[in-house]
Every structure is written in structure tokens, then in C-alpha cells.
């Protein structure tokens, strides 16, 4: 079979792969239509594209790679954070270009929950997959899609390992569904996830990203979730990559009437991570809480761009992202809020806080509000600071050594975000990630803000 | 040598000398009151003892149990039994009170007290000091009222069992009932192994905690010293007379 090159996809190669995977013809056509669109698109130009201005695409992402289309469990895949839970969680493991195994708890299956690979689902659940796959990306010109970013269209055309999740109406899952994406091979990886929650359903979907050490790979991921009326959805995306990974992710939720959506991203790994947790509020009464914590170390570049579109009236969004930085690292927070002219009664707020631990790190924050409706409540704020010398002294004066005091203060900085989430295993995993970072930090280099020392009086 | 021996101490902050040569002695088992008007340098002395980073010792010395404190970090001083109840306790967002206290106790005692045992002790001390159990869930001093912060300082002292407790205006901002509870808390800690340096602007706390000596500070110097009767004098005449004699 012909190799797939990320920058030189061909109709022949895509058709061959689709047929070999036994995909129905509508899915092949769907891929080819996306492929045709890629021909008219160019890769992002950070000098021209507003959404890419913050991160130089050509310097941080390497597109000259072949697509990794297969994968197997050759080495131990790191344990999922669901492994230590009392609850029996669902687990899908993607290694490189393949879904290598799926664990569907009996209690899930009994209630009609479907978790399967996307090619199989395209045959067995054609109605659901056909109407939703690509409905939130550029593949559907009628959708609220993110426009015509080639990085997304390429995934529409050539996605490799895919997962389909369906939680039927009124089924409430106590245990999470974890999708583990593990990378062992260099090259381009195009994972895809489609999840559909029926009305009044409840589910938590974890996306766990890991890689083998020293693998140089580009992961271009697209996740679409349809949350139907009055459903409750939590998405948790953990970026625990090793150093060599370039990760682009569009994780998009369509929230219908009266849904409650939370999205938490925990970003600590990867060379470059550009994460787009997006939510289209298309039904009145929908609520979304995009949350993020991140810790960037020497050489890392994180670009976090939550995007909330208030399409329906009386919906609510509240964005909170907090990050810590050390070494020569860079973080970008760009919080995008769009309010449609008919979205009266919108209530939206977004906040970003950065903690700079050592010299040389840089954190940028840009709130971006596009508001077409006057009858709304909107707020935003951002701040960048350092560890407060008084906090440090208070803890030290109680006998806590400086390094331990710093650890407590940094963990405390993130508590505000983690306190919003009470999902099994998530807080422990996030705290462990953060603590590992602080532990590895060169604490002698930590800069303390002593401005507060002067105004004691 | 006294357990706490302060000799000709000079302290600077932000390039300004605030203490101009202070002498003070305190032995374990004794209680000493340091009084004086606002801005006289009482907190500066307390901070210099505890190792606050904004206050530099530029002359003289502070010895505690024979060790020069100026060479030690604040946590090392705490491990030697030094405790400062601060006039303005700091809010530290996100750091849970339980986690903070357990880390402090473990680190001062250089041992790992089992969580269960620690929680039992903590709950006991909290009820003694009238601190509601719901505080266990909260962050350090965050959203505490003035009085709650002061009680929390004494709670920390009760858990850390210091040998030198410097109480910097622990009485201010407390109503009479709270003042009594806090004073009882301090008295429970008192004994032959604890020296107390009680810093106050007013005399009312001295009705509940009997000092052995009273010293008065004014403009960065000790200007008067005496027994408990000195406090009564100040109660009657205020600090005005001192200004003229100083
Ligand atoms: N960090 C500081 N920098 C500069 N001046 C200070 C600082 N802290 C206190 N001072 C000044 O030192 C003097 C003594 O203050 P302080 O010790 O707080 O007095 P007290 O506790 O007796 O009210 C005051 O004039 C105060 O303004
Ligand atoms: Mg004072």
C-alpha cells in the first residue's frame, strides 16, 4: 500500500487505506471531500493568521513526515489513571496508528453504551457516525466549524486510529471512559475521537496522552463530542508527553439545550502543545466551564486557546486557566469568546493567571471577545506574577523548609482550578504531574516577588 | 546567658534603621511584655527574631539557647523552638490548612506523625480554641476574620509546641470572649519550658496573662523597664509621659 505523507496526501493512498479498512463508501467519499479541500489550503502562516500569531507554525511544527498508520503493543503502555480506581472504567488504547484494545465494562454494555473503533462504528452505527463525524470541523460547511485550518482538514481526510463512543439517552455513567493515546513511532499521528451523548446522559471522557522517551512525532488530533439536551459531560485531557512531541489538538463540544459541560486540560508534557478546547453553545440554558492547568519547563511552548461560541441565548461560559512557568519556556493563553447577535442573556467570564518561577520564562495572555449582542454579561481578566515572599516566609516560619514551602504554594496556586473538578483519579494525577515538575525545578533559581514586603507598615 | 539574649540589636528595613540598639533577656518559664505606641518598632523586633526577609540585622545579636539566630533560616529557627504569632497573618491561597499544619508539625518534629493521630490532635486543639471544624477544609487564613486569624496563630503554636512564643498583638481585634479564649490557649501552653514575649499596645490582655516583666519601646529603643506595675502606670497615664522622658 502507498505510504501516506502528511504534506502530500493522495486520493489513491486514501482510497486504498479506506477500502482496506473496510470502511463504507460514504466514509471514503467523506475523506476524499476533505482531501480535496486540503488542496486549496495552505499550512498556517503565523504572520497572517490571527489565531496562529502567537505560535510560529513553521518553527514549532514539522509537517515533513509520513503518517503512522499502524501500531501494536510492543512496549508497556503507561498505566491509565483509571487503573487505580475502585470503579470499573472503560479504557480504549490507541498505540500509534491503531486501536490496540478496548475494555468495555459489562455494566456499560448492558445499558447500551457503545465504545468501538471508528471504522467498525461507521458500518455498525452508520446513522450516528455519518450524521456526526466531521459535523464540528471544517468538513461541514453548514456547521459551526473552526473554518478552514488545514491542520484540521488533514485529520478529516486521513485520520488513522479512531474511537467512537455512544452513551444512549438517560444513561448516567459513574465511571469514566478513558481514551489513551500512546506514541512510540516517529512521524505524523492523526488520532480521531467522536463521542455522542444522548439527552439526559452523563459521562466523563478522559484523553490521556503519553509517549515513549525520545520519539520525535507530530500528533494532529481531532475530538468531537455532541452533547444532546440536558446531558452532563466532562472531558479531561492530560498532556503527559515526553519531550519530543508536537501536539495539535482540536477538542470540540457541541452543547445543546440545558447541558452542563466541563473541560479540563492538564498540560505538562510535550515540546509544543497547541490545544483548542472549543465549545459551541447551541441550546439555551447550556453551560460550559473550560478549565486548564499547565506547567511549562525549559524548552516547552504551550499555546492554549479555549474558544466558546454563544450561539443560543441564555447560555453560560466561565473560563479559568492557570499556568506556572520555569526555565526558557513560553506559554500563550488566548481566550476566545464569540457571542452571536441573537444570544441574549449570555453570561460569560474568562480568567488567566500565570506564575513565573524563574527568569527567562514568558507568559502571554490575550482575551479575544467578539460580541454581537448588547444584552449580555461579560468579563475577563489576566495577571502574571511570582511567588509571594510573604507567603514563603509564613510557611518557613512554621518550620517548613523553603523547597517544601514552594511546592505547597505552587500546588496551592492550581487548587482553585482543581477544586472545580471532582472526577475519579483526576486530581491525584494532576497534582502528581505538577509536583513532579516542582520537584525537578531548580529552586535556587526561583524568583520571589518581594514587593509585598514593603507595605507592611 | 539567658535563653533569649538580645544585645545592642540594630535592624534596618528598606535602608532605614528602625531599631537602634535594643537589649532584652528572657528565660524559659518567664513571660515578658513588650509595650509601646504604634510605630515604635515592636513588630520589627519580632520579625528580626523570626527571620523576616525584609528586616536586616545590621548590628548586635540575637542568641537563642546559645545560638546566633541571624545565621539561621526561618525554618531552622522554628526547629529550635522559635514561634512568632504574627500581627498580620498572611493569606496563602489554595494551601489547605490541614496540609499546612501537618507539614509544619512533621518538619519541626522531624518525624512523620500518622494522619489519624494528627487529625485527632488537631481536632482537639481546635475545639479548645473554639475554631470550627469546617476550617479544616479552608486555605490558610483565606477569608478569615481578624479574630479567626489570631485564633489560628495560637492553634499553630499549640500544635508546634514552641519554647519561645512571640505574640505580636495577638490581642488586637478580639472581643472580650475571644480574648479570654486566646489567653487561656496561651496559658495552657505556658510552663517551665516556654518563654513568652507578649507584644501589645494595650494592657487588657495582661489581665489574663501575667507578665513577669514589662518593657516599653519607643522610637526603636527600650525606654522603660519594670515589673507588672509598669503596665498599670501606662494604663493610667498612657505613653505621653514616656515621650518626654525618652
Ligand atoms: N518593611 C519596612 N520598610 C520600611 N519601614 C518599615 C518597615 N516595616 C516597618 N517600618 C517602619 O518602622 C517603624 C516601626 O514599625 P513596627 O515595628 O511595625 O512598629 P510597631 O509594631 O511598634 O507598631 C514604623 O515607622 C514603620 O513605618
Ligand atoms: Mg506592630
Short mmCIF file of N, CA, C and O in Angstrom, two decimals, chain B residues 98-182:
data_model
loop_
_atom_site.label_atom_id
_atom_site.label_comp_id
_atom_site.label_asym_id
_atom_site.label_seq_id
_atom_site.Cartn_x
_atom_site.Cartn_y
_atom_site.Cartn_z
N UNK B 98 -5.12 21.97 56.75
CA UNK B 98 -4.74 20.66 57.28
C UNK B 98 -3.36 20.25 56.75
O UNK B 98 -2.48 19.84 57.51
N UNK B 99 -3.20 20.39 55.46
CA UNK B 99 -1.95 20.02 54.82
C UNK B 99 -0.78 20.84 55.37
O UNK B 99 0.29 20.33 55.68
N UNK B 100 -1.04 22.14 55.49
CA UNK B 100 -0.04 23.07 56.01
C UNK B 100 0.39 22.69 57.43
O UNK B 100 1.58 22.56 57.74
N UNK B 101 -0.60 22.47 58.30
CA UNK B 101 -0.28 22.19 59.69
C UNK B 101 0.47 20.87 59.84
O UNK B 101 1.42 20.77 60.62
N UNK B 102 0.05 19.89 59.07
CA UNK B 102 0.70 18.58 59.19
C UNK B 102 2.15 18.65 58.68
O UNK B 102 3.06 18.10 59.29
N UNK B 103 2.33 19.38 57.57
CA UNK B 103 3.69 19.54 57.05
C UNK B 103 4.56 20.25 58.08
O UNK B 103 5.71 19.87 58.32
N UNK B 104 4.00 21.29 58.71
CA UNK B 104 4.77 22.06 59.69
C UNK B 104 5.13 21.19 60.91
O UNK B 104 6.28 21.16 61.34
N UNK B 105 4.14 20.47 61.43
CA UNK B 105 4.38 19.65 62.62
C UNK B 105 5.43 18.57 62.32
O UNK B 105 6.37 18.36 63.08
N UNK B 106 5.28 17.91 61.17
CA UNK B 106 6.24 16.87 60.80
C UNK B 106 7.64 17.42 60.67
O UNK B 106 8.61 16.80 61.07
N UNK B 107 7.71 18.61 60.07
CA UNK B 107 9.02 19.13 59.79
C UNK B 107 9.70 19.66 61.05
O UNK B 107 10.90 19.44 61.26
N UNK B 108 8.94 20.26 61.95
CA UNK B 108 9.52 20.75 63.21
C UNK B 108 9.94 19.58 64.11
O UNK B 108 10.98 19.61 64.76
N UNK B 109 9.13 18.52 64.11
CA UNK B 109 9.45 17.38 64.97
C UNK B 109 10.34 16.35 64.29
O UNK B 109 10.73 15.36 64.91
N UNK B 110 10.63 16.60 63.01
CA UNK B 110 11.42 15.66 62.22
C UNK B 110 10.92 14.23 62.36
O UNK B 110 11.68 13.30 62.63
N UNK B 111 9.62 14.08 62.16
CA UNK B 111 9.03 12.74 62.18
C UNK B 111 7.76 12.79 61.35
O UNK B 111 7.28 13.87 61.00
N UNK B 112 7.25 11.62 61.02
CA UNK B 112 6.03 11.55 60.24
C UNK B 112 4.90 11.08 61.12
O UNK B 112 4.73 9.89 61.34
N UNK B 113 4.15 12.02 61.66
CA UNK B 113 3.07 11.63 62.55
C UNK B 113 1.94 11.03 61.70
O UNK B 113 1.58 11.59 60.68
N UNK B 114 1.42 9.87 62.11
CA UNK B 114 0.35 9.24 61.32
C UNK B 114 -0.85 10.19 61.18
O UNK B 114 -1.19 10.90 62.12
N UNK B 115 -1.45 10.18 59.98
CA UNK B 115 -2.52 11.13 59.67
C UNK B 115 -3.63 11.10 60.73
O UNK B 115 -4.09 12.12 61.20
N UNK B 116 -4.05 9.88 61.09
CA UNK B 116 -5.13 9.71 62.06
C UNK B 116 -4.82 10.39 63.39
O UNK B 116 -5.62 11.15 63.92
N UNK B 117 -3.63 10.10 63.89
CA UNK B 117 -3.20 10.66 65.17
C UNK B 117 -3.15 12.19 65.08
O UNK B 117 -3.59 12.91 65.98
N UNK B 118 -2.62 12.66 63.96
CA UNK B 118 -2.52 14.11 63.77
C UNK B 118 -3.91 14.75 63.76
O UNK B 118 -4.15 15.76 64.43
N UNK B 119 -4.83 14.15 63.02
CA UNK B 119 -6.17 14.73 62.91
C UNK B 119 -6.86 14.76 64.27
O UNK B 119 -7.57 15.72 64.59
N UNK B 120 -6.65 13.73 65.06
CA UNK B 120 -7.25 13.71 66.40
C UNK B 120 -6.71 14.87 67.23
O UNK B 120 -7.47 15.63 67.85
N UNK B 121 -5.40 15.03 67.22
CA UNK B 121 -4.79 16.14 67.97
C UNK B 121 -5.30 17.47 67.48
O UNK B 121 -5.65 18.36 68.26
N UNK B 122 -5.35 17.61 66.14
CA UNK B 122 -5.77 18.87 65.54
C UNK B 122 -7.21 19.21 65.95
O UNK B 122 -7.50 20.32 66.38
N UNK B 123 -8.09 18.20 65.89
CA UNK B 123 -9.49 18.43 66.25
C UNK B 123 -9.62 18.86 67.71
O UNK B 123 -10.39 19.74 68.05
N UNK B 124 -8.83 18.22 68.57
CA UNK B 124 -8.84 18.57 69.99
C UNK B 124 -8.45 20.02 70.20
O UNK B 124 -9.15 20.79 70.86
N UNK B 125 -7.32 20.39 69.61
CA UNK B 125 -6.83 21.76 69.79
C UNK B 125 -7.82 22.77 69.23
O UNK B 125 -8.01 23.85 69.78
N UNK B 126 -8.44 22.40 68.11
CA UNK B 126 -9.41 23.31 67.50
C UNK B 126 -10.58 23.56 68.43
O UNK B 126 -11.02 24.70 68.59
N UNK B 127 -11.08 22.49 69.04
CA UNK B 127 -12.25 22.72 69.89
C UNK B 127 -11.85 23.50 71.15
O UNK B 127 -12.61 24.33 71.63
N UNK B 128 -10.64 23.26 71.68
CA UNK B 128 -10.16 24.05 72.83
C UNK B 128 -10.17 25.54 72.50
O UNK B 128 -10.49 26.38 73.33
N UNK B 129 -9.77 25.87 71.26
CA UNK B 129 -9.64 27.28 70.90
C UNK B 129 -10.89 27.82 70.20
O UNK B 129 -10.91 28.93 69.69
N UNK B 130 -11.93 27.00 70.17
CA UNK B 130 -13.18 27.45 69.57
C UNK B 130 -13.06 27.73 68.08
O UNK B 130 -13.68 28.64 67.56
N UNK B 131 -12.21 26.95 67.40
CA UNK B 131 -12.11 27.08 65.94
C UNK B 131 -13.00 26.00 65.32
O UNK B 131 -12.86 24.82 65.63
N UNK B 132 -13.93 26.42 64.47
CA UNK B 132 -14.89 25.48 63.90
C UNK B 132 -14.20 24.45 63.00
O UNK B 132 -13.25 24.75 62.29
N UNK B 133 -14.70 23.21 63.06
CA UNK B 133 -14.11 22.11 62.28
C UNK B 133 -14.15 22.37 60.77
O UNK B 133 -13.37 21.81 60.02
N UNK B 134 -15.09 23.21 60.37
CA UNK B 134 -15.21 23.48 58.93
C UNK B 134 -13.95 24.16 58.38
O UNK B 134 -13.70 24.16 57.19
N UNK B 135 -13.14 24.73 59.30
CA UNK B 135 -11.91 25.39 58.85
C UNK B 135 -10.90 24.42 58.25
O UNK B 135 -10.03 24.81 57.50
N UNK B 136 -11.04 23.14 58.60
CA UNK B 136 -10.12 22.14 58.07
C UNK B 136 -10.10 22.14 56.55
O UNK B 136 -9.10 21.81 55.93
N UNK B 137 -11.21 22.48 55.96
CA UNK B 137 -11.34 22.46 54.51
C UNK B 137 -10.77 23.73 53.86
O UNK B 137 -10.64 23.81 52.66
N UNK B 138 -10.47 24.74 54.68
CA UNK B 138 -10.15 26.04 54.08
C UNK B 138 -8.67 26.24 53.83
O UNK B 138 -7.83 25.50 54.32
N UNK B 139 -8.37 27.26 53.04
CA UNK B 139 -6.98 27.61 52.78
C UNK B 139 -6.47 28.50 53.91
O UNK B 139 -7.25 29.17 54.58
N UNK B 140 -5.14 28.54 54.07
CA UNK B 140 -4.51 29.27 55.17
C UNK B 140 -5.00 30.72 55.24
O UNK B 140 -4.75 31.49 54.31
N UNK B 141 -5.69 31.05 56.30
CA UNK B 141 -6.16 32.41 56.59
C UNK B 141 -7.09 33.02 55.55
O UNK B 141 -7.51 34.17 55.69
N UNK B 142 -7.42 32.27 54.51
CA UNK B 142 -8.19 32.86 53.43
C UNK B 142 -9.63 33.11 53.86
O UNK B 142 -10.34 32.19 54.26
N UNK B 143 -10.01 34.36 53.80
CA UNK B 143 -11.36 34.74 54.18
C UNK B 143 -11.60 34.68 55.68
O UNK B 143 -12.74 34.79 56.13
N UNK B 144 -10.56 34.52 56.50
CA UNK B 144 -10.72 34.51 57.95
C UNK B 144 -10.97 35.94 58.42
O UNK B 144 -10.39 36.88 57.89
N UNK B 145 -11.78 36.10 59.46
CA UNK B 145 -11.93 37.41 60.07
C UNK B 145 -10.66 37.68 60.89
O UNK B 145 -9.85 36.77 61.12
N UNK B 146 -10.50 38.94 61.34
CA UNK B 146 -9.32 39.29 62.14
C UNK B 146 -9.16 38.37 63.33
O UNK B 146 -8.08 37.84 63.60
N UNK B 147 -10.27 38.15 64.04
CA UNK B 147 -10.24 37.30 65.24
C UNK B 147 -9.91 35.85 64.91
O UNK B 147 -9.18 35.19 65.65
N UNK B 148 -10.45 35.36 63.80
CA UNK B 148 -10.18 33.98 63.40
C UNK B 148 -8.70 33.78 63.07
O UNK B 148 -8.11 32.75 63.39
N UNK B 149 -8.12 34.79 62.45
CA UNK B 149 -6.69 34.70 62.14
C UNK B 149 -5.87 34.58 63.42
O UNK B 149 -4.93 33.80 63.50
N UNK B 150 -6.22 35.38 64.44
CA UNK B 150 -5.47 35.36 65.69
C UNK B 150 -5.61 34.01 66.39
O UNK B 150 -4.65 33.46 66.91
N UNK B 151 -6.82 33.46 66.38
CA UNK B 151 -7.01 32.14 66.98
C UNK B 151 -6.19 31.09 66.25
O UNK B 151 -5.64 30.17 66.85
N UNK B 152 -6.15 31.24 64.93
CA UNK B 152 -5.41 30.27 64.13
C UNK B 152 -3.91 30.33 64.44
O UNK B 152 -3.22 29.30 64.45
N UNK B 153 -3.40 31.53 64.73
CA UNK B 153 -1.99 31.65 65.11
C UNK B 153 -1.72 30.86 66.40
O UNK B 153 -0.73 30.14 66.51
N UNK B 154 -2.63 31.01 67.36
CA UNK B 154 -2.44 30.30 68.63
C UNK B 154 -2.61 28.78 68.45
O UNK B 154 -1.91 27.98 69.06
N UNK B 155 -3.52 28.42 67.54
CA UNK B 155 -3.69 26.99 67.22
C UNK B 155 -2.37 26.41 66.70
O UNK B 155 -1.96 25.31 67.07
N UNK B 156 -1.71 27.18 65.86
CA UNK B 156 -0.43 26.71 65.32
C UNK B 156 0.60 26.55 66.44
O UNK B 156 1.33 25.56 66.48
N UNK B 157 0.62 27.52 67.36
CA UNK B 157 1.55 27.41 68.49
C UNK B 157 1.25 26.16 69.30
O UNK B 157 2.16 25.41 69.68
N UNK B 158 -0.04 25.90 69.51
CA UNK B 158 -0.44 24.74 70.30
C UNK B 158 0.05 23.45 69.65
O UNK B 158 0.45 22.50 70.34
N UNK B 159 0.02 23.40 68.32
CA UNK B 159 0.45 22.18 67.64
C UNK B 159 1.97 22.06 67.56
O UNK B 159 2.52 20.97 67.61
N UNK B 160 2.64 23.20 67.42
CA UNK B 160 4.09 23.17 67.22
C UNK B 160 4.85 23.14 68.54
O UNK B 160 6.03 22.84 68.58
N UNK B 161 4.18 23.46 69.63
CA UNK B 161 4.79 23.45 70.97
C UNK B 161 6.16 24.12 71.02
O UNK B 161 7.18 23.46 71.26
N UNK B 162 6.18 25.42 70.78
CA UNK B 162 7.46 26.13 70.78
C UNK B 162 8.03 26.30 72.19
O UNK B 162 7.34 26.08 73.18
N UNK B 163 9.30 26.72 72.24
CA UNK B 163 9.92 27.06 73.53
C UNK B 163 10.02 28.57 73.71
O UNK B 163 10.25 29.07 74.80
N UNK B 164 9.90 29.27 72.59
CA UNK B 164 9.84 30.72 72.63
C UNK B 164 8.65 31.16 71.78
O UNK B 164 8.62 30.90 70.58
N UNK B 165 7.65 31.76 72.42
CA UNK B 165 6.49 32.24 71.66
C UNK B 165 6.48 33.76 71.69
O UNK B 165 6.43 34.37 72.76
N UNK B 166 6.60 34.36 70.52
CA UNK B 166 6.50 35.81 70.41
C UNK B 166 5.10 36.10 69.89
O UNK B 166 4.73 35.65 68.80
N UNK B 167 4.30 36.78 70.69
CA UNK B 167 2.91 37.02 70.31
C UNK B 167 2.75 38.50 69.96
O UNK B 167 2.72 39.35 70.84
N UNK B 168 2.69 38.78 68.67
CA UNK B 168 2.67 40.17 68.24
C UNK B 168 1.23 40.67 68.10
O UNK B 168 0.56 40.37 67.12
N UNK B 169 0.78 41.42 69.07
CA UNK B 169 -0.57 41.98 69.09
C UNK B 169 -1.63 40.93 68.81
O UNK B 169 -2.58 41.17 68.06
N UNK B 170 -1.46 39.79 69.43
CA UNK B 170 -2.44 38.72 69.28
C UNK B 170 -3.78 39.16 69.86
O UNK B 170 -4.83 38.64 69.50
N UNK B 171 -3.74 40.15 70.73
CA UNK B 171 -4.97 40.60 71.39
C UNK B 171 -5.76 41.60 70.56
O UNK B 171 -6.96 41.78 70.77
N UNK B 172 -5.12 42.25 69.59
CA UNK B 172 -5.85 43.32 68.90
C UNK B 172 -6.92 42.75 67.98
O UNK B 172 -6.74 41.70 67.36
N UNK B 173 -8.03 43.42 67.94
CA UNK B 173 -9.14 42.99 67.09
C UNK B 173 -9.97 41.87 67.69
O UNK B 173 -10.81 41.30 67.00
N UNK B 174 -9.72 41.53 68.96
CA UNK B 174 -10.52 40.46 69.57
C UNK B 174 -11.56 41.07 70.52
O UNK B 174 -11.26 42.02 71.24
N UNK B 175 -12.76 40.50 70.53
CA UNK B 175 -13.72 40.92 71.55
C UNK B 175 -13.35 40.22 72.86
O UNK B 175 -12.46 39.36 72.88
N UNK B 176 -14.03 40.58 73.95
CA UNK B 176 -13.61 40.09 75.27
C UNK B 176 -13.61 38.56 75.35
O UNK B 176 -12.66 37.96 75.86
N UNK B 177 -14.65 37.93 74.78
CA UNK B 177 -14.73 36.47 74.86
C UNK B 177 -13.58 35.81 74.11
O UNK B 177 -12.94 34.88 74.61
N UNK B 178 -13.33 36.33 72.91
CA UNK B 178 -12.25 35.77 72.09
C UNK B 178 -10.91 35.99 72.79
O UNK B 178 -10.04 35.11 72.80
N UNK B 179 -10.76 37.16 73.39
CA UNK B 179 -9.52 37.47 74.10
C UNK B 179 -9.28 36.46 75.22
O UNK B 179 -8.17 35.95 75.39
N UNK B 180 -10.34 36.13 75.95
CA UNK B 180 -10.22 35.16 77.03
C UNK B 180 -9.81 33.80 76.49
O UNK B 180 -8.93 33.14 77.04
N UNK B 181 -10.47 33.36 75.41
CA UNK B 181 -10.16 32.05 74.83
C UNK B 181 -8.70 31.99 74.41
O UNK B 181 -7.99 31.02 74.66
N UNK B 182 -8.25 33.06 73.74
CA UNK B 182 -6.88 33.09 73.25
C UNK B 182 -5.90 33.10 74.43
O UNK B 182 -4.91 32.37 74.44
#
